[in-house]
mmCIF file of C-alpha atoms in Angstrom:
data_model
loop_
_atom_site.group_PDB
_atom_site.id
_atom_site.type_symbol
_atom_site.label_atom_id
_atom_site.label_comp_id
_atom_site.label_asym_id
_atom_site.label_seq_id
_atom_site.Cartn_x
_atom_site.Cartn_y
_atom_site.Cartn_z
ATOM 1 C CA MET A 1 92.709 10.190 -50.205
ATOM 2 C CA LEU A 2 89.322 11.388 -47.890
ATOM 3 C CA PRO A 3 90.072 12.397 -43.880
ATOM 4 C CA ILE A 4 89.803 9.039 -41.340
ATOM 5 C CA LEU A 5 86.833 11.467 -39.676
ATOM 6 C CA LEU A 6 85.113 11.336 -42.765
ATOM 7 C CA VAL A 7 85.440 7.891 -43.471
ATOM 8 C CA ALA A 8 84.327 6.871 -40.154
ATOM 9 C CA THR A 9 81.467 8.994 -40.598
ATOM 10 C CA ILE A 10 80.130 7.810 -43.668
ATOM 11 C CA LEU A 11 80.832 3.836 -42.649
ATOM 12 C CA THR A 12 78.731 4.620 -39.245
ATOM 13 C CA ALA A 13 75.748 6.409 -41.432
ATOM 14 C CA SER A 14 75.262 3.736 -43.642
ATOM 15 C CA ALA A 15 75.990 0.736 -41.285
ATOM 16 C CA ASP A 16 73.455 2.123 -38.851
ATOM 17 C CA PRO A 17 70.120 1.306 -41.336
ATOM 18 C CA GLY A 18 71.488 -2.084 -41.438
ATOM 19 C CA LYS A 19 71.822 -2.381 -37.780
ATOM 20 C CA LYS A 20 68.028 -1.178 -37.222
ATOM 21 C CA GLU A 21 66.736 -3.499 -39.898
ATOM 22 C CA LEU A 22 68.451 -6.540 -37.768
ATOM 23 C CA ILE A 23 66.786 -5.037 -34.705
ATOM 24 C CA THR A 24 63.633 -5.071 -36.223
ATOM 25 C CA GLU A 25 64.343 -8.687 -37.847
ATOM 26 C CA ARG A 26 64.807 -10.036 -34.475
ATOM 27 C CA ALA A 27 61.797 -8.377 -32.956
ATOM 28 C CA PHE A 28 60.020 -10.136 -35.562
ATOM 29 C CA LYS A 29 61.254 -13.348 -35.069
ATOM 30 C CA GLN A 30 60.514 -13.377 -31.780
ATOM 31 C CA GLN A 31 56.596 -11.990 -31.524
ATOM 32 C CA PHE A 32 56.160 -14.114 -34.727
ATOM 33 C CA SER A 33 58.162 -17.430 -34.564
ATOM 34 C CA GLY A 34 57.109 -19.836 -36.845
ATOM 35 C CA ALA A 35 56.340 -17.244 -39.574
ATOM 36 C CA GLN A 36 56.749 -18.440 -43.288
ATOM 37 C CA ASN A 37 56.630 -16.870 -46.698
ATOM 38 C CA ILE A 38 58.231 -13.763 -45.090
ATOM 39 C CA SER A 39 58.629 -10.674 -47.298
ATOM 40 C CA TRP A 40 60.018 -7.215 -46.305
ATOM 41 C CA THR A 41 60.017 -3.674 -47.597
ATOM 42 C CA LYS A 42 59.831 0.116 -46.522
ATOM 43 C CA THR A 43 56.972 2.194 -46.637
ATOM 44 C CA GLN A 44 56.634 5.710 -47.448
ATOM 45 C CA ASP A 45 56.658 7.033 -44.181
ATOM 46 C CA GLY A 46 59.828 5.244 -43.087
ATOM 47 C CA LEU A 47 57.906 1.900 -41.595
ATOM 48 C CA HIS A 48 59.526 -1.144 -41.916
ATOM 49 C CA GLN A 49 56.424 -3.607 -43.705
ATOM 50 C CA VAL A 50 56.907 -7.302 -43.317
ATOM 51 C CA SER A 51 54.376 -9.746 -45.011
ATOM 52 C CA PHE A 52 54.075 -13.434 -43.720
ATOM 53 C CA VAL A 53 51.795 -16.338 -43.132
ATOM 54 C CA TRP A 54 51.254 -16.858 -39.604
ATOM 55 C CA GLY A 55 48.973 -19.630 -38.309
ATOM 56 C CA GLY A 56 47.780 -20.092 -41.402
ATOM 57 C CA LEU A 57 46.792 -16.424 -41.805
ATOM 58 C CA ARG A 58 47.973 -13.863 -44.459
ATOM 59 C CA THR A 59 49.145 -10.976 -41.878
ATOM 60 C CA ILE A 60 51.266 -7.403 -42.792
ATOM 61 C CA ALA A 61 52.701 -5.926 -39.438
ATOM 62 C CA PHE A 62 54.667 -2.576 -39.333
ATOM 63 C CA PHE A 63 57.732 -1.688 -37.170
ATOM 64 C CA THR A 64 59.461 1.151 -36.579
ATOM 65 C CA ASN A 65 62.917 1.649 -36.840
ATOM 66 C CA ASP A 66 62.905 1.359 -33.104
ATOM 67 C CA ALA A 67 61.427 -2.140 -33.718
ATOM 68 C CA GLU A 68 57.861 -1.405 -32.465
ATOM 69 C CA LEU A 69 55.160 -3.282 -33.645
ATOM 70 C CA VAL A 70 52.684 -0.368 -34.571
ATOM 71 C CA GLY A 71 50.181 -1.766 -36.605
ATOM 72 C CA SER A 72 49.341 -5.149 -38.114
ATOM 73 C CA ILE A 73 46.786 -5.902 -41.228
ATOM 74 C CA ARG A 74 45.329 -10.022 -41.220
ATOM 75 C CA ASN A 75 42.770 -11.456 -43.156
ATOM 76 C CA VAL A 76 40.644 -13.663 -40.813
ATOM 77 C CA PHE A 77 37.690 -16.232 -40.875
ATOM 78 C CA PHE A 78 34.324 -14.408 -39.735
ATOM 79 C CA SER A 79 33.949 -17.228 -36.940
ATOM 80 C CA HIS A 80 36.637 -16.198 -34.952
ATOM 81 C CA LEU A 81 36.221 -12.246 -34.463
ATOM 82 C CA PRO A 82 35.030 -11.246 -31.309
ATOM 83 C CA LEU A 83 31.249 -12.278 -30.696
ATOM 84 C CA SER A 84 30.231 -8.607 -30.342
ATOM 85 C CA VAL A 85 31.243 -8.545 -34.189
ATOM 86 C CA ILE A 86 29.773 -11.359 -35.306
ATOM 87 C CA ARG A 87 26.473 -10.566 -33.131
ATOM 88 C CA SER A 88 26.624 -7.155 -35.000
ATOM 89 C CA VAL A 89 26.818 -8.104 -38.535
ATOM 90 C CA ASP A 90 24.136 -11.177 -38.108
ATOM 91 C CA THR A 91 21.955 -8.034 -36.590
ATOM 92 C CA ASN A 92 22.788 -5.331 -38.887
ATOM 93 C CA PHE A 93 23.121 -7.586 -41.867
ATOM 94 C CA LYS A 94 20.659 -10.428 -41.790
ATOM 95 C CA GLY A 95 21.068 -12.929 -44.679
ATOM 96 C CA ALA A 96 24.008 -11.423 -45.901
ATOM 97 C CA VAL A 97 27.305 -13.192 -46.939
ATOM 98 C CA VAL A 98 30.332 -12.744 -45.566
ATOM 99 C CA VAL A 99 33.060 -12.357 -48.490
ATOM 100 C CA GLU A 100 35.826 -11.157 -46.647
ATOM 101 C CA VAL A 101 37.615 -10.070 -43.217
ATOM 102 C CA THR A 102 40.562 -7.973 -42.664
ATOM 103 C CA GLU A 103 41.027 -7.363 -38.916
ATOM 104 C CA ILE A 104 43.337 -3.856 -38.709
ATOM 105 C CA THR A 105 45.037 -3.094 -35.878
ATOM 106 C CA ASN A 106 46.827 -0.029 -35.184
ATOM 107 C CA VAL A 107 47.489 2.662 -32.330
ATOM 108 C CA GLU A 108 43.955 3.391 -32.316
ATOM 109 C CA GLY A 109 42.748 -0.274 -31.645
ATOM 110 C CA THR A 110 41.397 -3.190 -33.483
ATOM 111 C CA SER A 111 38.980 -2.805 -36.307
ATOM 112 C CA TYR A 112 37.462 -5.020 -38.725
ATOM 113 C CA ASN A 113 37.151 -3.998 -42.685
ATOM 114 C CA MET A 114 34.422 -6.375 -44.208
ATOM 115 C CA LEU A 115 32.803 -7.129 -47.795
ATOM 116 C CA LEU A 116 29.574 -8.180 -47.610
ATOM 117 C CA GLU A 117 26.908 -9.587 -50.279
ATOM 118 C CA GLU A 118 23.196 -8.888 -49.311
ATOM 119 C CA ASN A 119 20.408 -8.983 -52.561
ATOM 120 C CA ASN A 120 23.454 -9.264 -55.169
ATOM 121 C CA LYS A 121 24.906 -5.904 -53.833
ATOM 122 C CA LYS A 122 28.069 -5.447 -52.315
ATOM 123 C CA TYR A 123 28.565 -3.687 -49.334
ATOM 124 C CA LYS A 124 32.303 -2.470 -47.845
ATOM 125 C CA VAL A 125 31.572 -2.428 -43.993
ATOM 126 C CA ARG A 126 33.932 -1.355 -41.041
ATOM 127 C CA VAL A 127 32.919 -2.360 -37.567
ATOM 128 C CA ASN A 128 35.003 -1.579 -34.181
ATOM 129 C CA SER A 129 35.818 -4.249 -31.518
ATOM 130 C CA PHE A 130 32.565 -2.812 -29.783
ATOM 131 C CA GLY A 131 30.582 -4.154 -32.759
ATOM 132 C CA ASP A 132 29.543 -0.884 -33.966
ATOM 133 C CA VAL A 133 29.523 -0.508 -37.257
ATOM 134 C CA ILE A 134 31.675 2.781 -37.897
ATOM 135 C CA GLN A 135 31.480 2.836 -41.551
ATOM 136 C CA LYS A 136 29.105 1.299 -44.783
ATOM 137 C CA GLU A 137 29.394 1.986 -48.451
ATOM 138 C CA ARG A 138 28.434 0.306 -51.268
ATOM 139 C CA VAL A 139 30.693 -1.188 -53.985
ATOM 140 C CA LYS A 140 29.767 -0.679 -57.441
ATOM 141 C CA LYS A 141 30.253 -3.934 -59.637
ATOM 142 C CA MET B 1 30.213 -10.390 -11.669
ATOM 143 C CA THR B 2 30.363 -11.531 -15.430
ATOM 144 C CA LEU B 3 33.289 -13.849 -14.755
ATOM 145 C CA ALA B 4 31.995 -14.980 -11.798
ATOM 146 C CA ILE B 5 28.944 -16.209 -13.530
ATOM 147 C CA ALA B 6 31.645 -17.834 -15.855
ATOM 148 C CA LEU B 7 33.386 -19.458 -13.717
ATOM 149 C CA SER B 8 30.669 -20.999 -11.437
ATOM 150 C CA SER B 9 29.715 -23.835 -11.016
ATOM 151 C CA LEU B 10 26.602 -24.390 -11.656
ATOM 152 C CA ALA B 11 24.325 -26.477 -9.194
ATOM 153 C CA VAL B 12 20.739 -26.792 -10.543
ATOM 154 C CA PHE B 13 20.247 -27.884 -13.853
ATOM 155 C CA ALA B 14 17.449 -25.983 -15.529
ATOM 156 C CA ARG B 15 14.963 -27.993 -18.296
ATOM 157 C CA GLU B 16 13.589 -25.641 -20.353
ATOM 158 C CA GLY B 17 10.104 -25.547 -18.675
ATOM 159 C CA ASN B 18 11.702 -24.003 -16.086
ATOM 160 C CA VAL B 19 13.294 -20.893 -17.529
ATOM 161 C CA SER B 20 10.886 -17.997 -17.466
ATOM 162 C CA ALA B 21 9.142 -17.276 -20.799
ATOM 163 C CA THR B 22 10.636 -13.838 -20.416
ATOM 164 C CA VAL B 23 14.385 -15.196 -20.608
ATOM 165 C CA LEU B 24 13.272 -17.616 -23.448
ATOM 166 C CA ASN B 25 11.728 -15.113 -25.528
ATOM 167 C CA ALA B 26 14.891 -12.546 -25.404
ATOM 168 C CA PHE B 27 17.112 -15.895 -26.017
ATOM 169 C CA ASN B 28 14.877 -16.716 -28.996
ATOM 170 C CA ARG B 29 14.961 -13.527 -30.511
ATOM 171 C CA GLU B 30 18.757 -12.949 -30.227
ATOM 172 C CA PHE B 31 19.973 -16.190 -31.313
ATOM 173 C CA GLN B 32 17.292 -17.349 -33.811
ATOM 174 C CA ASP B 33 19.892 -19.846 -35.197
ATOM 175 C CA ALA B 34 21.029 -21.297 -32.273
ATOM 176 C CA THR B 35 20.865 -25.183 -31.881
ATOM 177 C CA GLU B 36 21.409 -27.674 -29.406
ATOM 178 C CA VAL B 37 20.378 -25.244 -26.532
ATOM 179 C CA GLN B 38 21.051 -26.307 -22.963
ATOM 180 C CA TRP B 39 19.787 -24.592 -20.060
ATOM 181 C CA THR B 40 20.971 -24.084 -16.445
ATOM 182 C CA SER B 41 20.846 -21.736 -13.889
ATOM 183 C CA GLY B 42 22.524 -20.185 -10.858
ATOM 184 C CA ASP B 43 21.539 -17.384 -7.957
ATOM 185 C CA ASN B 44 19.399 -15.091 -10.441
ATOM 186 C CA PHE B 45 20.451 -15.786 -13.566
ATOM 187 C CA PHE B 46 20.117 -18.859 -16.537
ATOM 188 C CA LYS B 47 23.026 -19.945 -18.311
ATOM 189 C CA ALA B 48 22.070 -21.070 -22.266
ATOM 190 C CA ASP B 49 24.759 -23.334 -23.628
ATOM 191 C CA PHE B 50 24.193 -23.665 -27.526
ATOM 192 C CA ILE B 51 25.745 -23.595 -30.582
ATOM 193 C CA TYR B 52 26.104 -20.340 -32.647
ATOM 194 C CA ASN B 53 28.011 -19.775 -35.718
ATOM 195 C CA SER B 54 29.271 -23.412 -35.606
ATOM 196 C CA GLN B 55 30.996 -22.686 -32.569
ATOM 197 C CA HIS B 56 29.824 -23.651 -28.849
ATOM 198 C CA VAL B 57 29.176 -20.541 -27.114
ATOM 199 C CA ALA B 58 27.397 -19.670 -23.663
ATOM 200 C CA ALA B 59 24.703 -16.940 -22.594
ATOM 201 C CA PHE B 60 23.925 -15.695 -19.739
ATOM 202 C CA TYR B 61 20.661 -13.598 -19.058
ATOM 203 C CA ASN B 62 19.030 -12.366 -15.468
ATOM 204 C CA VAL B 63 15.548 -12.975 -14.808
ATOM 205 C CA GLU B 64 14.575 -9.945 -16.373
ATOM 206 C CA GLY B 65 15.543 -11.506 -19.361
ATOM 207 C CA GLU B 66 18.757 -9.078 -19.997
ATOM 208 C CA LEU B 67 21.499 -10.602 -21.707
ATOM 209 C CA LEU B 68 24.581 -9.626 -19.499
ATOM 210 C CA ALA B 69 27.463 -11.633 -21.283
ATOM 211 C CA MET B 70 28.406 -14.176 -24.081
ATOM 212 C CA THR B 71 31.823 -16.253 -23.507
ATOM 213 C CA ARG B 72 33.272 -18.664 -25.871
ATOM 214 C CA ASN B 73 36.358 -20.778 -25.610
ATOM 215 C CA ILE B 74 38.707 -19.766 -28.359
ATOM 216 C CA SER B 75 42.186 -20.459 -29.796
ATOM 217 C CA SER B 76 45.151 -18.003 -29.175
ATOM 218 C CA LEU B 77 45.427 -17.179 -32.838
ATOM 219 C CA ASP B 78 41.649 -15.290 -32.016
ATOM 220 C CA MET B 79 43.005 -12.764 -30.250
ATOM 221 C CA PRO B 80 44.118 -9.329 -31.782
ATOM 222 C CA ILE B 81 47.465 -9.798 -32.843
ATOM 223 C CA GLY B 82 48.688 -6.823 -29.913
ATOM 224 C CA LEU B 83 47.780 -9.448 -27.515
ATOM 225 C CA GLN B 84 49.227 -12.401 -28.481
ATOM 226 C CA THR B 85 52.651 -10.644 -29.680
ATOM 227 C CA ASN B 86 52.308 -9.426 -26.198
ATOM 228 C CA LEU B 87 52.453 -12.813 -24.758
ATOM 229 C CA ARG B 88 55.143 -14.071 -26.695
ATOM 230 C CA LYS B 89 57.005 -10.988 -25.500
ATOM 231 C CA ASP B 90 56.001 -11.565 -21.787
ATOM 232 C CA TYR B 91 55.189 -15.158 -21.234
ATOM 233 C CA SER B 92 57.494 -16.929 -23.532
ATOM 234 C CA ASP B 93 57.879 -19.687 -20.730
ATOM 235 C CA TYR B 94 54.250 -20.170 -20.150
ATOM 236 C CA TRP B 95 52.265 -22.411 -21.688
ATOM 237 C CA ILE B 96 48.346 -21.903 -22.084
ATOM 238 C CA SER B 97 45.756 -24.320 -20.385
ATOM 239 C CA ASP B 98 42.356 -21.983 -20.807
ATOM 240 C CA LEU B 99 41.578 -19.182 -22.851
ATOM 241 C CA PHE B 100 38.188 -17.701 -23.013
ATOM 242 C CA GLU B 101 36.670 -14.775 -24.505
ATOM 243 C CA VAL B 102 33.726 -12.565 -22.387
ATOM 244 C CA SER B 103 31.219 -9.910 -24.225
ATOM 245 C CA ASN B 104 29.287 -7.914 -22.655
ATOM 246 C CA THR B 105 28.756 -3.999 -22.374
ATOM 247 C CA GLU B 106 31.570 -3.420 -21.447
ATOM 248 C CA GLY B 107 33.042 -4.228 -24.654
ATOM 249 C CA THR B 108 35.280 -7.773 -25.170
ATOM 250 C CA GLN B 109 37.621 -9.130 -22.498
ATOM 251 C CA TYR B 110 39.972 -12.292 -22.817
ATOM 252 C CA TYR B 111 40.873 -14.254 -19.729
ATOM 253 C CA ILE B 112 43.845 -16.248 -20.503
ATOM 254 C CA THR B 113 45.179 -18.877 -17.946
ATOM 255 C CA MET B 114 48.914 -19.535 -18.663
ATOM 256 C CA GLU B 115 51.340 -22.282 -16.634
ATOM 257 C CA LYS B 116 54.902 -23.004 -15.916
ATOM 258 C CA ALA B 117 56.325 -25.606 -13.732
ATOM 259 C CA ASP B 118 56.032 -23.821 -10.451
ATOM 260 C CA CYS B 119 52.920 -21.461 -10.973
ATOM 261 C CA SER B 120 50.004 -20.261 -13.253
ATOM 262 C CA ILE B 121 48.668 -17.255 -13.972
ATOM 263 C CA THR B 122 45.326 -15.874 -15.127
ATOM 264 C CA LEU B 123 45.598 -12.530 -17.188
ATOM 265 C CA LYS B 124 42.958 -10.126 -18.206
ATOM 266 C CA SER B 125 42.368 -8.046 -21.309
ATOM 267 C CA ASN B 126 40.045 -5.935 -22.942
ATOM 268 C CA GLY B 127 41.776 -6.026 -26.117
ATOM 269 C CA ASN B 128 43.723 -2.755 -26.422
ATOM 270 C CA GLY B 129 47.155 -4.687 -26.378
ATOM 271 C CA LYS B 130 47.533 -4.423 -22.724
ATOM 272 C CA TRP B 131 47.753 -7.791 -20.430
ATOM 273 C CA LYS B 132 46.912 -7.634 -16.265
ATOM 274 C CA VAL B 133 47.232 -9.659 -14.118
ATOM 275 C CA TYR B 134 44.068 -10.887 -12.961
ATOM 276 C CA LYS B 135 45.143 -14.277 -10.659
ATOM 277 C CA LYS B 136 48.401 -15.568 -9.734
ATOM 278 C CA ALA B 137 48.974 -19.109 -7.711
ATOM 279 C CA THR B 138 51.848 -20.956 -6.952
ATOM 280 C CA LYS B 139 51.536 -24.631 -7.442
ATOM 281 C CA ALA B 140 52.193 -27.155 -4.738
#
């Protein structure tokens, strides 16, 4: 029979992850009340990843074990982007069709990944919240 | 200054004919696809209200034709997600009565007015997830 102290230690260690998950789930429910189609996983670096639909938009959020929201990825509509970003795309990619927009938020701030189609060519573009184009690469079909 | 312009009541209605060519040219260059354009003016600035990318937008120009700022009303869901969640954490007992976005050389700022039974509060953020109190008022 295992010593009582060892049993207590094992039980504490196994109960702790569950408690952390409860705290994280509680934080998620408070910040994203009304979320639907919720699905939880864990990333390789130990973050709690939750994908869900919120406000009609497919979203992925990342929480630490301390229930801190550290990042998110969200599919958004082009017309709902900050005006500075819309104007930048209109100016730098005149005539291009915006196929897809993803908002990425992390400790560095918010930026927007876009898939554009221009003259039968597809481009992956990244724009920061100031409207600066920080990355552009051609997507080969 | 930009917010003062956005919030000010514009006493004089300016027809396009009264808007300087410099300002008109600057606007037409910048917003070729704008529709339903209406001009008003204030002290040393002109304001164009128009439809841009299917949305109601306002643009403010100084007399030199320099674009000072653009504003538009938005839905709370249009804000960066960090701003939305911080509002829910800290102001869950308030309702939103006004929310608009300002875009200028300093980037993008969000101004939101939240109310509850006895007070209203206007918060400002530059989109980095943090809100600062801009104005507070007690209701009579």
